[in-house]
Tab-separated table of C-alpha atoms in Angstrom:
chain	number	residue	atom	x	y	z
A	1	UNK	CA	-58.052	-19.832	45.920
A	2	UNK	CA	-58.611	-23.334	44.515
A	3	UNK	CA	-56.508	-24.689	41.657
A	4	UNK	CA	-57.989	-26.493	38.703
A	5	UNK	CA	-57.379	-30.295	38.870
A	6	UNK	CA	-55.345	-30.140	35.665
A	7	UNK	CA	-53.044	-27.458	37.117
A	8	UNK	CA	-51.815	-29.365	40.182
A	9	UNK	CA	-50.002	-32.603	40.943
A	10	UNK	CA	-50.051	-34.692	44.110
A	11	UNK	CA	-46.750	-35.676	45.767
A	12	UNK	CA	-46.952	-38.573	48.235
A	13	UNK	CA	-44.291	-38.659	50.997
A	14	UNK	CA	-44.018	-42.069	52.747
A	15	UNK	CA	-42.397	-42.416	56.195
A	16	UNK	CA	-41.210	-46.071	56.308
A	17	UNK	CA	-40.360	-45.951	60.006
A	18	UNK	CA	-43.812	-44.927	61.092
A	19	UNK	CA	-45.725	-46.427	58.224
A	20	UNK	CA	-47.444	-43.134	57.562
A	21	UNK	CA	-47.652	-40.999	54.468
A	22	UNK	CA	-48.338	-37.393	53.599
A	23	UNK	CA	-49.591	-35.818	50.442
A	24	UNK	CA	-48.674	-32.435	49.024
A	25	UNK	CA	-50.335	-30.655	46.204
A	26	UNK	CA	-47.940	-28.692	44.001
A	27	UNK	CA	-48.491	-26.798	40.814
A	28	UNK	CA	-47.625	-29.071	37.928
A	29	UNK	CA	-45.551	-26.334	36.251
A	30	UNK	CA	-43.197	-26.244	39.263
A	31	UNK	CA	-42.522	-29.978	38.958
A	32	UNK	CA	-41.819	-29.615	35.244
A	33	UNK	CA	-39.419	-26.763	36.015
A	34	UNK	CA	-37.696	-28.609	38.853
A	35	UNK	CA	-34.647	-29.447	36.759
A	36	UNK	CA	-34.223	-25.777	35.892
A	37	UNK	CA	-34.368	-24.824	39.563
A	38	UNK	CA	-31.783	-27.463	40.411
A	39	UNK	CA	-29.532	-26.271	37.551
A	40	UNK	CA	-29.780	-22.662	38.774
A	41	UNK	CA	-28.858	-23.647	42.331
A	42	UNK	CA	-25.928	-25.751	41.090
A	43	UNK	CA	-24.773	-22.854	38.876
A	44	UNK	CA	-24.869	-20.472	41.832
A	45	UNK	CA	-22.863	-22.937	43.922
A	46	UNK	CA	-20.261	-23.221	41.146
A	47	UNK	CA	-19.970	-19.414	40.873
A	48	UNK	CA	-19.579	-18.994	44.642
A	49	UNK	CA	-17.000	-21.774	44.764
A	50	UNK	CA	-15.046	-20.185	41.907
A	51	UNK	CA	-15.119	-16.787	43.616
A	52	UNK	CA	-13.868	-18.244	46.892
A	53	UNK	CA	-11.097	-20.103	45.050
A	54	UNK	CA	-10.047	-16.917	43.197
A	55	UNK	CA	-9.972	-14.819	46.376
A	56	UNK	CA	-7.924	-17.460	48.193
A	57	UNK	CA	-5.482	-17.552	45.311
A	58	UNK	CA	-5.191	-13.749	45.325
A	59	UNK	CA	-4.554	-13.729	49.073
A	60	UNK	CA	-1.831	-16.354	48.681
A	61	UNK	CA	-0.214	-14.335	45.882
A	62	UNK	CA	-0.284	-11.185	48.013
A	63	UNK	CA	1.282	-13.055	50.908
A	64	UNK	CA	4.062	-14.265	48.594
A	65	UNK	CA	4.701	-10.747	47.274
A	66	UNK	CA	4.671	-9.355	50.811
A	67	UNK	CA	7.243	-11.925	51.894
A	68	UNK	CA	9.421	-11.063	48.904
A	69	UNK	CA	9.249	-7.332	49.708
A	70	UNK	CA	10.129	-7.955	53.326
A	71	UNK	CA	13.102	-10.044	52.221
A	72	UNK	CA	14.268	-7.236	49.935
A	73	UNK	CA	13.916	-4.658	52.715
A	74	UNK	CA	15.977	-6.815	55.055
A	75	UNK	CA	18.591	-7.272	52.323
A	76	UNK	CA	18.791	-3.506	51.709
A	77	UNK	CA	19.058	-2.759	55.412
A	78	UNK	CA	21.934	-5.218	55.732
A	79	UNK	CA	23.655	-3.593	52.738
A	80	UNK	CA	23.681	-0.128	54.349
A	81	UNK	CA	27.070	0.448	56.002
A	82	UNK	CA	27.039	1.472	59.650
A	83	UNK	CA	27.397	5.210	60.303
A	84	UNK	CA	30.911	6.503	60.799
A	85	UNK	CA	31.794	7.484	64.349
A	86	UNK	CA	31.160	11.119	65.135
A	87	UNK	CA	34.407	13.092	65.132
A	88	UNK	CA	32.993	16.509	65.743
A	89	UNK	CA	29.317	16.349	66.706
A	90	UNK	CA	28.675	20.129	66.900
A	91	UNK	CA	30.144	20.630	63.403
A	92	UNK	CA	28.018	17.797	61.982
A	93	UNK	CA	24.903	19.276	63.561
A	94	UNK	CA	25.623	22.634	61.900
A	95	UNK	CA	26.249	20.955	58.558
A	96	UNK	CA	22.975	19.039	58.885
A	97	UNK	CA	21.157	22.298	59.623
A	98	UNK	CA	22.616	23.840	56.470
A	99	UNK	CA	21.526	20.819	54.424
A	100	UNK	CA	17.966	21.081	55.735
A	101	UNK	CA	17.855	24.808	54.938
A	102	UNK	CA	19.189	24.145	51.431
A	103	UNK	CA	16.566	21.467	50.798
A	104	UNK	CA	13.833	23.860	51.962
A	105	UNK	CA	15.047	26.572	49.589
A	106	UNK	CA	15.254	24.106	46.700
A	107	UNK	CA	11.651	23.045	47.277
A	108	UNK	CA	10.518	26.679	47.388
A	109	UNK	CA	12.419	27.529	44.205
A	110	UNK	CA	11.031	24.549	42.322
A	111	UNK	CA	7.541	25.500	43.513
A	112	UNK	CA	7.987	28.962	41.965
A	113	UNK	CA	9.173	27.371	38.720
A	114	UNK	CA	6.275	24.902	38.467
A	115	UNK	CA	3.732	27.701	38.941
A	116	UNK	CA	5.246	29.389	35.886
A	117	UNK	CA	5.241	26.290	33.712
A	118	UNK	CA	8.982	25.640	34.116
A	119	UNK	CA	10.727	22.467	35.194
A	120	UNK	CA	12.782	22.208	38.349
A	121	UNK	CA	16.545	22.570	38.176
A	122	UNK	CA	19.681	20.872	39.391
A	123	UNK	CA	22.906	22.697	40.289
A	124	UNK	CA	26.544	21.745	40.286
A	125	UNK	CA	28.720	21.993	43.367
A	126	UNK	CA	29.230	25.533	44.654
A	127	UNK	CA	32.802	26.346	45.620
A	128	UNK	CA	34.962	29.376	46.237
A	129	UNK	CA	35.985	32.005	43.715
A	130	UNK	CA	39.294	30.284	43.141
A	131	UNK	CA	37.767	27.221	41.449
A	132	UNK	CA	37.961	23.548	42.325
A	133	UNK	CA	41.384	23.788	43.961
A	134	UNK	CA	40.256	26.393	46.514
A	135	UNK	CA	36.888	24.629	46.987
A	136	UNK	CA	38.669	21.419	47.948
A	137	UNK	CA	40.355	23.268	50.821
A	138	UNK	CA	37.047	24.336	52.356
A	139	UNK	CA	35.502	22.426	55.226
A	140	UNK	CA	32.094	20.817	54.759
A	141	UNK	CA	30.535	23.520	56.908
A	142	UNK	CA	32.070	26.281	54.767
A	143	UNK	CA	30.883	24.631	51.543
A	144	UNK	CA	27.364	24.245	52.883
A	145	UNK	CA	27.401	27.872	54.030
A	146	UNK	CA	28.433	29.088	50.548
A	147	UNK	CA	25.799	26.904	48.939
A	148	UNK	CA	23.126	28.198	51.315
A	149	UNK	CA	24.088	31.811	50.602
A	150	UNK	CA	24.007	31.172	46.846
A	151	UNK	CA	20.539	29.602	47.046
A	152	UNK	CA	19.245	32.482	49.183
A	153	UNK	CA	20.224	34.964	46.479
A	154	UNK	CA	18.906	32.691	43.748
A	155	UNK	CA	15.584	32.265	45.580
A	156	UNK	CA	15.117	36.052	45.724
A	157	UNK	CA	15.888	36.346	42.011
A	158	UNK	CA	13.445	33.575	41.078
A	159	UNK	CA	10.666	34.957	43.244
A	160	UNK	CA	10.776	38.563	42.030
A	161	UNK	CA	12.064	38.261	38.442
A	162	UNK	CA	9.385	37.729	35.756
A	163	UNK	CA	9.969	34.180	34.608
A	164	UNK	CA	7.986	31.507	32.825
A	165	UNK	CA	4.614	31.533	31.119
A	166	UNK	CA	1.562	33.614	32.104
A	167	UNK	CA	-0.368	31.028	30.093
A	168	UNK	CA	0.785	27.587	28.902
A	169	UNK	CA	-0.037	27.711	25.178
A	170	UNK	CA	1.500	28.420	21.800
A	171	UNK	CA	2.629	31.892	20.736
A	172	UNK	CA	0.730	33.740	18.013
A	173	UNK	CA	2.858	36.901	17.784
A	174	UNK	CA	6.401	37.814	18.817
A	175	UNK	CA	8.363	40.789	20.137
A	176	UNK	CA	9.579	43.337	17.560
A	177	UNK	CA	8.394	44.815	14.301
A	178	UNK	CA	5.539	43.085	12.494
A	179	UNK	CA	2.826	43.776	9.936
A	180	UNK	CA	-0.020	45.820	11.399
A	181	UNK	CA	-2.927	43.339	11.879
A	182	UNK	CA	-5.391	46.180	11.127
A	183	UNK	CA	-3.489	47.553	8.144
A	184	UNK	CA	-1.282	45.037	6.369
A	185	UNK	CA	0.417	47.815	4.377
A	186	UNK	CA	2.131	49.226	7.443
A	187	UNK	CA	4.533	47.876	10.041
A	188	UNK	CA	4.276	48.365	13.795
A	189	UNK	CA	6.435	47.634	16.803
A	190	UNK	CA	4.963	44.892	19.001
A	191	UNK	CA	6.351	45.409	22.554
A	192	UNK	CA	5.403	41.952	23.845
A	193	UNK	CA	4.334	38.464	22.866
A	194	UNK	CA	0.849	37.007	22.381
A	195	UNK	CA	-0.364	33.688	23.780
A	196	UNK	CA	-3.157	31.725	22.150
A	197	UNK	CA	-6.253	31.238	24.321
A	198	UNK	CA	-10.018	31.154	24.632
A	199	UNK	CA	-12.213	33.723	26.340
A	200	UNK	CA	-12.280	33.024	30.078
A	201	UNK	CA	-8.938	31.145	30.229
A	202	UNK	CA	-6.814	32.135	33.222
A	203	UNK	CA	-3.921	34.606	32.926
A	204	UNK	CA	-1.339	34.204	35.704
A	205	UNK	CA	1.304	36.424	37.255
A	206	UNK	CA	4.904	35.438	36.460
A	207	UNK	CA	6.583	36.852	39.598
A	208	UNK	CA	5.823	38.196	43.055
A	209	UNK	CA	4.878	41.868	43.017
A	210	UNK	CA	2.272	44.581	43.568
A	211	UNK	CA	-0.557	45.550	41.209
A	212	UNK	CA	-0.013	49.171	40.087
A	213	UNK	CA	-2.752	49.303	37.440
A	214	UNK	CA	-5.969	47.355	36.852
A	215	UNK	CA	-8.465	48.716	34.352
A	216	UNK	CA	-8.927	50.020	30.808
A	217	UNK	CA	-5.627	51.035	29.225
A	218	UNK	CA	-6.149	52.337	25.682
A	219	UNK	CA	-5.409	49.790	22.953
A	220	UNK	CA	-4.564	47.191	25.612
A	221	UNK	CA	-8.230	47.103	26.658
A	222	UNK	CA	-8.675	45.615	30.121
A	223	UNK	CA	-5.127	45.555	31.423
A	224	UNK	CA	-3.172	44.628	34.550
A	225	UNK	CA	0.325	45.963	35.299
A	226	UNK	CA	2.401	44.520	38.126
A	227	UNK	CA	5.523	46.096	39.646
A	228	UNK	CA	8.269	43.684	40.736
A	229	UNK	CA	11.620	44.120	42.445
A	230	UNK	CA	14.828	44.739	40.448
A	231	UNK	CA	12.978	47.429	38.407
A	232	UNK	CA	10.847	44.880	36.523
A	233	UNK	CA	7.217	45.327	35.481
A	234	UNK	CA	4.860	42.926	33.668
A	235	UNK	CA	1.772	43.842	31.639
A	236	UNK	CA	-1.206	41.618	30.747
A	237	UNK	CA	-3.528	43.013	28.053
A	238	UNK	CA	-6.858	42.423	26.225
A	239	UNK	CA	-8.376	40.706	29.287
A	240	UNK	CA	-12.079	39.933	29.370
A	241	UNK	CA	-12.084	40.101	33.162
A	242	UNK	CA	-9.714	41.449	35.833
A	243	UNK	CA	-9.527	39.572	39.142
A	244	UNK	CA	-7.070	41.777	41.105
A	245	UNK	CA	-7.094	45.334	42.454
A	246	UNK	CA	-4.558	48.163	42.535
A	247	UNK	CA	-2.264	47.823	45.560
A	248	UNK	CA	-2.838	44.083	45.881
A	249	UNK	CA	0.232	41.904	46.532
A	250	UNK	CA	0.378	38.913	44.195
A	251	UNK	CA	2.618	35.866	43.973
A	252	UNK	CA	4.024	33.899	41.052
A	253	UNK	CA	1.380	31.659	39.488
A	254	UNK	CA	-1.578	33.586	40.940
A	255	UNK	CA	-4.526	34.313	38.610
A	256	UNK	CA	-4.782	38.030	37.768
A	257	UNK	CA	-7.452	37.934	35.070
A	258	UNK	CA	-9.102	36.063	32.211
A	259	UNK	CA	-8.221	36.078	28.519
A	260	UNK	CA	-10.381	38.090	26.137
A	261	UNK	CA	-10.274	40.409	23.130
A	262	UNK	CA	-10.798	43.895	24.568
A	263	UNK	CA	-9.101	46.991	23.181
A	264	UNK	CA	-7.229	46.905	19.882
A	265	UNK	CA	-7.468	43.186	19.275
A	266	UNK	CA	-8.410	40.860	16.419
A	267	UNK	CA	-9.421	37.895	18.592
A	268	UNK	CA	-9.123	36.211	21.956
A	269	UNK	CA	-5.490	36.045	23.170
A	270	UNK	CA	-3.224	37.232	25.991
A	271	UNK	CA	-0.797	40.080	25.314
A	272	UNK	CA	2.176	39.864	27.698
A	273	UNK	CA	4.993	42.368	28.219
A	274	UNK	CA	8.102	42.482	30.407
A	275	UNK	CA	9.532	45.938	31.118
A	276	UNK	CA	12.947	46.692	32.629
A	277	UNK	CA	13.477	50.223	33.973
A	278	UNK	CA	10.281	51.258	32.179
A	279	UNK	CA	11.333	49.967	28.743
A	280	UNK	CA	9.894	46.856	27.069
A	281	UNK	CA	12.312	43.928	26.673
A	282	UNK	CA	11.813	40.668	24.816
A	283	UNK	CA	9.768	38.363	27.112
A	284	UNK	CA	11.189	35.331	25.283
A	285	UNK	CA	14.403	35.877	27.262
A	286	UNK	CA	12.471	35.288	30.492
A	287	UNK	CA	10.450	32.215	29.527
A	288	UNK	CA	13.311	29.825	30.244
A	289	UNK	CA	15.292	29.448	33.454
A	290	UNK	CA	18.508	29.049	31.429
A	291	UNK	CA	18.047	32.538	29.974
């Protein structure tokens, strides 16, 4: 393709050493834009230089922080007193075993609590029946043994006693007598508590146990009943969907169904009951670990 004479310019390159010259034909618009090209290249160089400077500065700062951390670690290591000489190695090994078992039980207990929407707990020292004076006479191994036994019993109670929230939400109705939601002129006994929720929200088991009923249960609509140890039973009513079967073993925090409004219900919510020896008790007493 040939350019129009007005659209090109001729650049003459002279080689002084050889006395020769060369000519180049370039579009005139490129020559007029040369300063813009040079400015763009210079701008790119400035940006790259700034980036390199910033990265170098960051690396230097990280090196300084790393050196400071290493200095602190060395300082802390030097501050730790040397271990006391072993007086009775077998006894210390047993005590260490007890400590490890206690820590394992604490982690398991706190795991149960978190699944139920409860915080972990801390305990005071466990001594003998005679109080602090008798506890001070016990050896470390005896104290650890008592503590381990206490936690074993506590772990069983936490695992199989209904505790915590089947759903983390506000309460819309409480245990006891209330106005009948279908007939405001009459009162009725409400054997559980109701949790606010939307259709499809998860309903979770509050203790380890076995499903003894899963299906339609009169005014409860779709209902799940779970039998626990210590003669406890929990009931979850008005479910839109049941996700467990009769005979199934469930654990605390496991999903057993989804919230709905089946049965005698005025809207989506979860009806929750705790029964002791077959009789309904106030579930509020079992929402908190302190209770």
